[in-house]
Short mmCIF file of C-alpha atoms and ligand atoms in Angstrom, two decimals:
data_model
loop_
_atom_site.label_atom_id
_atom_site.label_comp_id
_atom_site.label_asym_id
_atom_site.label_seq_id
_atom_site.Cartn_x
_atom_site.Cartn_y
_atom_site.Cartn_z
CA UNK A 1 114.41 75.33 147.63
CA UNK A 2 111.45 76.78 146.63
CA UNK A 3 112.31 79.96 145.48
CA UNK A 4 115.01 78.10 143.29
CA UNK A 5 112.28 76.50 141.55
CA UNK A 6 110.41 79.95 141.16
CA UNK A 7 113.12 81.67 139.48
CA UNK A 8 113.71 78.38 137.58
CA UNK A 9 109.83 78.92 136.14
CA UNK A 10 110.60 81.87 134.76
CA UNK A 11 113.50 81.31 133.51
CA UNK A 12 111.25 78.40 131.69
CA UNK A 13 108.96 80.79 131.25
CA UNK A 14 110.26 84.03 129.53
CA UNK A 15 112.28 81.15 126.70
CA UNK A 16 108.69 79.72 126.04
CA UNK A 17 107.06 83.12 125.49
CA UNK A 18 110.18 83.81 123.44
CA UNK A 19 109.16 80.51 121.07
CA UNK A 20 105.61 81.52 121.18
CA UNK A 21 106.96 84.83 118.97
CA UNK A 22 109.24 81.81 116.89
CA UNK A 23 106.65 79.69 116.37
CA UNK A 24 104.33 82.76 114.91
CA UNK A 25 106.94 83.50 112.18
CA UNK A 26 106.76 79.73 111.61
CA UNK A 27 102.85 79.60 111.02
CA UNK A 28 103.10 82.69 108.53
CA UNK A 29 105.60 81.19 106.00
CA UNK A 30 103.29 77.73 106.74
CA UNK A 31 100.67 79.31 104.45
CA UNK A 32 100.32 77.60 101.26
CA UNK A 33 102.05 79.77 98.64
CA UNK A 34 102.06 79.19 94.81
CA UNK A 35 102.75 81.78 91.61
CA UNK A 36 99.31 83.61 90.43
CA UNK A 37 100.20 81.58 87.03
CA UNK A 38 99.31 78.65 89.09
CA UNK A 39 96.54 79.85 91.15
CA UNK A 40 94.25 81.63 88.86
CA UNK A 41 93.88 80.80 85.45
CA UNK A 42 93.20 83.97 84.05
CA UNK A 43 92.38 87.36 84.99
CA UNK A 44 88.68 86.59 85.78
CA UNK A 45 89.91 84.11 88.54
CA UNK A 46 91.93 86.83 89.80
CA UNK A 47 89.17 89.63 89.94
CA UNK A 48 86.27 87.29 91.26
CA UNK A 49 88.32 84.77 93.30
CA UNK A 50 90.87 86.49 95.26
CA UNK A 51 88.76 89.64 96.14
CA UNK A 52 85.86 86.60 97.47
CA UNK A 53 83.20 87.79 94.92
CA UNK A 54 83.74 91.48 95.68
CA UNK A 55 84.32 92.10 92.02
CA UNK A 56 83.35 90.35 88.54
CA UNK A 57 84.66 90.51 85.30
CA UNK A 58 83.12 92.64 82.80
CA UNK A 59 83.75 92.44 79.35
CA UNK A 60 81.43 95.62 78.15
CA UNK A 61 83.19 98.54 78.98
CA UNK A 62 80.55 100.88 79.26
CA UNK A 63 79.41 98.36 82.14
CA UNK A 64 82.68 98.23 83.78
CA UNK A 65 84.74 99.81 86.34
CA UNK A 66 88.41 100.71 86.17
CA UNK A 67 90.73 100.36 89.54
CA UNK A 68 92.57 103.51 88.50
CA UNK A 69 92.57 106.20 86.00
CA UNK A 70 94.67 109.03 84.70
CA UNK A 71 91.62 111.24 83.70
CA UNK A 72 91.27 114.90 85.38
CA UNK A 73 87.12 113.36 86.10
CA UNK A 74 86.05 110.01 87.56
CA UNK A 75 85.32 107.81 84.80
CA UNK A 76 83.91 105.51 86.88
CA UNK A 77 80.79 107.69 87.51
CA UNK A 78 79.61 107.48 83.82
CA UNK A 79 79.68 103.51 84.34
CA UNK A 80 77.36 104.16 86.87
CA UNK A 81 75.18 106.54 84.69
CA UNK A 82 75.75 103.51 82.15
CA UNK A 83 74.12 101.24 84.95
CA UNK A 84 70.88 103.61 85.22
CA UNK A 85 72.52 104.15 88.72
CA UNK A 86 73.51 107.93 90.48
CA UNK A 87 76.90 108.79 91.77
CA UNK A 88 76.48 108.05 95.22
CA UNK A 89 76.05 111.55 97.42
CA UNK A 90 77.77 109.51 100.89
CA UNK A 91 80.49 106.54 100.81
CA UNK A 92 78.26 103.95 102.02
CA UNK A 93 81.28 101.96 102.61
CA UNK A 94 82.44 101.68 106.56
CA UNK A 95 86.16 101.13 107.16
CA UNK A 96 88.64 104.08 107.34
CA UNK A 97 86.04 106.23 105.24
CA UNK A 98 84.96 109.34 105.12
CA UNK A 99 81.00 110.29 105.83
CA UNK A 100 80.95 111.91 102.34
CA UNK A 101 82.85 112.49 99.37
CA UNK A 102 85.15 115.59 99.25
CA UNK A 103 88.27 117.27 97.63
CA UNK A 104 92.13 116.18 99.34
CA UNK A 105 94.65 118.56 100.05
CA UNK A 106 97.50 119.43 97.34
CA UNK A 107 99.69 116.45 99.58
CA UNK A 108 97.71 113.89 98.69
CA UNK A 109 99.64 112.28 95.91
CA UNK A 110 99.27 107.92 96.84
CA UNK A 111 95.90 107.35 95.81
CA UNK A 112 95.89 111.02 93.27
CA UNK A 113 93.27 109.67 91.17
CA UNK A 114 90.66 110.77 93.33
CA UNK A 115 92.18 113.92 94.60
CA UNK A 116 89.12 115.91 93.69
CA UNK A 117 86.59 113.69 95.22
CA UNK A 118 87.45 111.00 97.85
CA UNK A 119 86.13 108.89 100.38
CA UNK A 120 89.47 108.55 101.95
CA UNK A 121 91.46 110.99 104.03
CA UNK A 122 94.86 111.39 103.35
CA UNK A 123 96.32 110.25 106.29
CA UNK A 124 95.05 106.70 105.80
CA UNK A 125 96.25 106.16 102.51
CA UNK A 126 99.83 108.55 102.38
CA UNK A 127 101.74 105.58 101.61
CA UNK A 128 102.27 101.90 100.52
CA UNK A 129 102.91 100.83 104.19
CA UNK A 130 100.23 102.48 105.19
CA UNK A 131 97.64 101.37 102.74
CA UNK A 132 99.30 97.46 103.28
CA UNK A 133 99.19 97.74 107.03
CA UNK A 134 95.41 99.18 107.11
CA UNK A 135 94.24 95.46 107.70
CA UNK A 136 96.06 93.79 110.23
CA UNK A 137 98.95 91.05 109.22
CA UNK A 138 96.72 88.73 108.00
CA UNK A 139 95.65 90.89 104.76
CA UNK A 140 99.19 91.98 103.80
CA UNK A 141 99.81 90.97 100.23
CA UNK A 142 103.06 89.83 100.91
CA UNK A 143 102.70 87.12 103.14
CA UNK A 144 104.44 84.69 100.43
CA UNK A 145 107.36 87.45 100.32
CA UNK A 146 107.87 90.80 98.53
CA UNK A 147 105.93 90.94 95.61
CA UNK A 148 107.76 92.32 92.36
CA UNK A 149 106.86 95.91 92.10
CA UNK A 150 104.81 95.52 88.99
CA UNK A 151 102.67 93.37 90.91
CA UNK A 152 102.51 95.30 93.75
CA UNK A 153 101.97 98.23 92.43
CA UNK A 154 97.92 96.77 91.65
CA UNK A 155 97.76 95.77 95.26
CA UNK A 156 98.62 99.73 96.07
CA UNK A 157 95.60 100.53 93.29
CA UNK A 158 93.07 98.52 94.75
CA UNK A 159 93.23 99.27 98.24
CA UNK A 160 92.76 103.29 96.84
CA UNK A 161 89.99 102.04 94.99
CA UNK A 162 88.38 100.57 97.94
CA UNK A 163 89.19 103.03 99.84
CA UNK A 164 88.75 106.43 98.19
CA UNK A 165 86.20 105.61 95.35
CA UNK A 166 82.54 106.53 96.02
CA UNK A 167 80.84 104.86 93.33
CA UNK A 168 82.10 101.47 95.28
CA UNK A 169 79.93 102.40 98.41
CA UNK A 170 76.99 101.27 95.42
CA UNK A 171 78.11 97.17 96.08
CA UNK A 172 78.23 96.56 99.20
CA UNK A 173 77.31 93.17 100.45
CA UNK A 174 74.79 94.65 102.58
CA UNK A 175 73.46 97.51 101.73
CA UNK A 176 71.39 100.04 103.78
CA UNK A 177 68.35 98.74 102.80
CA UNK A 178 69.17 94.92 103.86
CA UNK A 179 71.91 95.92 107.02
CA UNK A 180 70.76 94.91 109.92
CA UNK A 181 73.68 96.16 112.77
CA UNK A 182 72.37 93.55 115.44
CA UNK A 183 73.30 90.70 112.80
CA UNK A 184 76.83 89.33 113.40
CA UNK A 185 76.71 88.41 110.03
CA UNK A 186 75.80 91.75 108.34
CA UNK A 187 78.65 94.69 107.99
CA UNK A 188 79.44 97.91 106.23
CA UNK A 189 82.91 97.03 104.69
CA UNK A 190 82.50 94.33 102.63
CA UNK A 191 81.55 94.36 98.68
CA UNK A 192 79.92 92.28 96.38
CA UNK A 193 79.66 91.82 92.39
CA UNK A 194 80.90 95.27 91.25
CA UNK A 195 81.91 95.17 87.52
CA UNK A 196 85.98 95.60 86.62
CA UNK A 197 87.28 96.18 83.37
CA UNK A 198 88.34 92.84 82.09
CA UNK A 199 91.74 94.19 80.46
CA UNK A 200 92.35 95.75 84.29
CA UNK A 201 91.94 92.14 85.65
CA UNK A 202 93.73 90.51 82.39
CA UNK A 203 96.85 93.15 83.18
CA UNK A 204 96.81 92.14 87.34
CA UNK A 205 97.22 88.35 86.10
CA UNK A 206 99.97 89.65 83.79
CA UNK A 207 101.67 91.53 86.13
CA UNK A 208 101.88 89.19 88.87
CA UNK A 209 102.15 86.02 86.91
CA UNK A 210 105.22 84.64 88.32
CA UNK A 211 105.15 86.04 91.56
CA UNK A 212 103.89 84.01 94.80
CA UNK A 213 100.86 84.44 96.48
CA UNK A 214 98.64 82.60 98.99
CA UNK A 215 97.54 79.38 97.25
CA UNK A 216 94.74 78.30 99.95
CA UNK A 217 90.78 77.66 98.55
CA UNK A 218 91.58 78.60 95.40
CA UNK A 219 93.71 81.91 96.11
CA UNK A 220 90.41 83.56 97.87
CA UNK A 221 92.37 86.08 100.04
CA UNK A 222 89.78 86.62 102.39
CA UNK A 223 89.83 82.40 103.62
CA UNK A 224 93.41 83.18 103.27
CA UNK A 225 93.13 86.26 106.29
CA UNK A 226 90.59 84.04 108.22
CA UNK A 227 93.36 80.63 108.39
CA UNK A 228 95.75 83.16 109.63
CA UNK A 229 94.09 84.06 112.73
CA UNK A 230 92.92 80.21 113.20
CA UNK A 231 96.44 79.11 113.12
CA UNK A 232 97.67 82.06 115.46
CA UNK A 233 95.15 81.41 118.19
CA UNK A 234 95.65 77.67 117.80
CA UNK A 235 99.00 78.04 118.39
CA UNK A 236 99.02 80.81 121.25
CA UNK A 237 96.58 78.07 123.45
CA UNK A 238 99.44 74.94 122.38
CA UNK A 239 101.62 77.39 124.35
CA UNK A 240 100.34 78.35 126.90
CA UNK A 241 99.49 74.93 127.31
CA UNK A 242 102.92 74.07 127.42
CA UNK A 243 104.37 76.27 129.70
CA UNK A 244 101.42 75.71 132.26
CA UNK A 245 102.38 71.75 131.99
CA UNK A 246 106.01 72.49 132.23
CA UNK A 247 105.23 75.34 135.35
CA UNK A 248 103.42 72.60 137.09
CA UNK A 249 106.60 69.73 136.63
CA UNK A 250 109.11 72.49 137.58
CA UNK A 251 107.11 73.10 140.77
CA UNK A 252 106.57 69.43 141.58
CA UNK A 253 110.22 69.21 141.01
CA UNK A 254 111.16 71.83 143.47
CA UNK A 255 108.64 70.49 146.09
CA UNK A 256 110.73 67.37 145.76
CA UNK A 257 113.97 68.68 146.27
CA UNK A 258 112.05 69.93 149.44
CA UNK A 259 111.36 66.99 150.86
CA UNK A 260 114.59 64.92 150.21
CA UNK A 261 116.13 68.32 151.55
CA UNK A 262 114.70 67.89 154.85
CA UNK A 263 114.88 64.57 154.78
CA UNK A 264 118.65 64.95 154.74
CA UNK A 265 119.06 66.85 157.20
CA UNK A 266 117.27 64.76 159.45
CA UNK A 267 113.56 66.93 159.74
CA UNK A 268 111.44 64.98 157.63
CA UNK A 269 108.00 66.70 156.36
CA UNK A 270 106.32 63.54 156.46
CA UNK A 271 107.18 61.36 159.62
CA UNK A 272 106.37 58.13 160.86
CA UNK A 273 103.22 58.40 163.13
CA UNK A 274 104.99 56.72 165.55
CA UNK A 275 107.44 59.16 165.73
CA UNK A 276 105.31 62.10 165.19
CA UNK A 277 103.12 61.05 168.39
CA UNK A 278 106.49 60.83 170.51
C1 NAG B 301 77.26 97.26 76.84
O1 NAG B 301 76.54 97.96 77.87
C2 NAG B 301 75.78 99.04 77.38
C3 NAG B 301 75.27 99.80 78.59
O2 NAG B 301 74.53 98.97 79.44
C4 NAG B 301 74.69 98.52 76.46
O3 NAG B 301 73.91 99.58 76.00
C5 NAG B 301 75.35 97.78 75.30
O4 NAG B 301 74.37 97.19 74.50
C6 NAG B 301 76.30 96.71 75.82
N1 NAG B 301 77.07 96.17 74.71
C7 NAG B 301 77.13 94.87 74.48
C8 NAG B 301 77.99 94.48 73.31
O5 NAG B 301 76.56 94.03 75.14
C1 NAG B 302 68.31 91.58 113.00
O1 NAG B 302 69.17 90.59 113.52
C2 NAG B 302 68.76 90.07 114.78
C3 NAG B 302 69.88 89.13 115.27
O2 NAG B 302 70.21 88.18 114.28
C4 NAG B 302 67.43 89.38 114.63
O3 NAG B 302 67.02 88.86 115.87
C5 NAG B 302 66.41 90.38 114.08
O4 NAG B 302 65.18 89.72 113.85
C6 NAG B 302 66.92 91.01 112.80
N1 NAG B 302 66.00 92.05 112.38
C7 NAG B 302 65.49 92.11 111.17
C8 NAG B 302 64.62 93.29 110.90
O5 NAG B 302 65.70 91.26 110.32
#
């Protein structure tokens, strides 16, 4: 009897674990999603909002930065001449990064704008999946569905700009001077307050205007990464809640099977004392 009951936990078992992958694709399309028309306003909202205050909207352009360019040079280092600032020598950003800026090989053709001076490698940026699945599932872009490929196609621009442009190593959140690596708080990848061209966020909000991204506090993408873990974990620890409650009926089940088993046929586990003492 006993063994039944095993194999009848695992059978219980491996169709729970199989829901616990069901019930993940269930939390992802749970996420709040609305068209960028609805979410941001304007292209401001966009630029300041969804990046968490990584970027603001500048309106000078001599003061602002541009996501991409079709210039043989950087334009974006005469902004930073503009802001009495240097071209940064290192990318003082930390994620896939490179120590220093350098020249890409003739194959590096996603992210080409910076061919001749990049804080990326080519292997981490050689293609849209790649440069979308850098993150983990909780930053892809298209967690409200595919986005139209005028829309996407700034989601491709950005992530080169974060990842290959040196003069963004200049705003980081906490820079070298303030980092303190025993902080929790304190890291090297994240940005804050760099300038962007206001037509580059003003043609985003264009672009993407009627298709659907994640609607929750305001559109900020990074609380939108951050509830998608929540709800995962949440959910993994309701299941395995579950099957431990049902693994614990199944066995007290099969334990009473057991007993009326050997009740029947006439060896009782628990006998009268009477009996027992005879
Ligand atoms: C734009 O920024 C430049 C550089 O900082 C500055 O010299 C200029 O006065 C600004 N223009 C306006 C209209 O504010
Ligand atoms: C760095 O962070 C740790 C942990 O929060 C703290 O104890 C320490 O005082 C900080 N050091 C400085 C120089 O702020």
């Amino acid at each position: 009897m006993f063994p039944t009951s095993l194999v009848g936990a695992a059978i219980l078992f491996s169709i729970l674990s199989h829901d616990l992958a069901v019930a993940k694709v269930v939390v992802t399309s749970d996420i709040p999603c609305r068209p960028f028309h609805e979410i941001y306003p304007s292209g401001k909202e966009l630029c300041e909002k969804m990046w968490d205050g990584s970027f603001v909207y500048e309106t000078n352009r001599s003061r602002a930065y541009t996501m991409w360019f079709f210039d043989k040079d950087n334009p974006n280092d005469e902004v930073t001449q503009n802001l009495g600032l240097s071209p940064p020598a290192l990318c003082h950003l930390r994620y896939l990064h490179k120590d220093t800026p350098g020249p890409e090989p003739d194959t590096f053709a996603e992210c080409h704008p910076w061919k001749k001076r990049s804080c990326c490698t080519e292997v981490t940026v050689n293609s849209v999946q790649k440069l979308k699945e850098s993150y983990g599932p909780e930053w892809h872009w298209d967690r409200c569905g595919p986005l139209s490929p005028a829309c996407e196609r700034f989601f491709i621009q950005e992530a080169c700009f974060y990842e290959c442009e040196p003069n963004a190593g200049l705003f980081r959140k906490y820079p070298d001077s303030d980092y303190n690596a025993s902080d929790p708080s304190h890291n090297q990848w994240q940005m804050s307050g760099m300038p962007i061209w206001s037509d580059y966020c003003d043609a985003w909000h264009r672009a993407c205007r009627n298709d659907q991204f994640c609607a929750h506090d305001d559109g900020n993408f990074f609380s939108c990464a951050a509830i998608y873990e929540e709800v995962q974990t949440m959910d993994g620890g309701t299941v395995v809640g579950i099957v431990f409650g049902c693994l614990v009926i199944v066995a007290l089940i099969g334990f009473l099977g057991f007993l009326v088993f050997r009740e029947r046929t006439g060896q009782p586990v628990f006998k009268p004392l009477e009996q027992q003492a005879s």
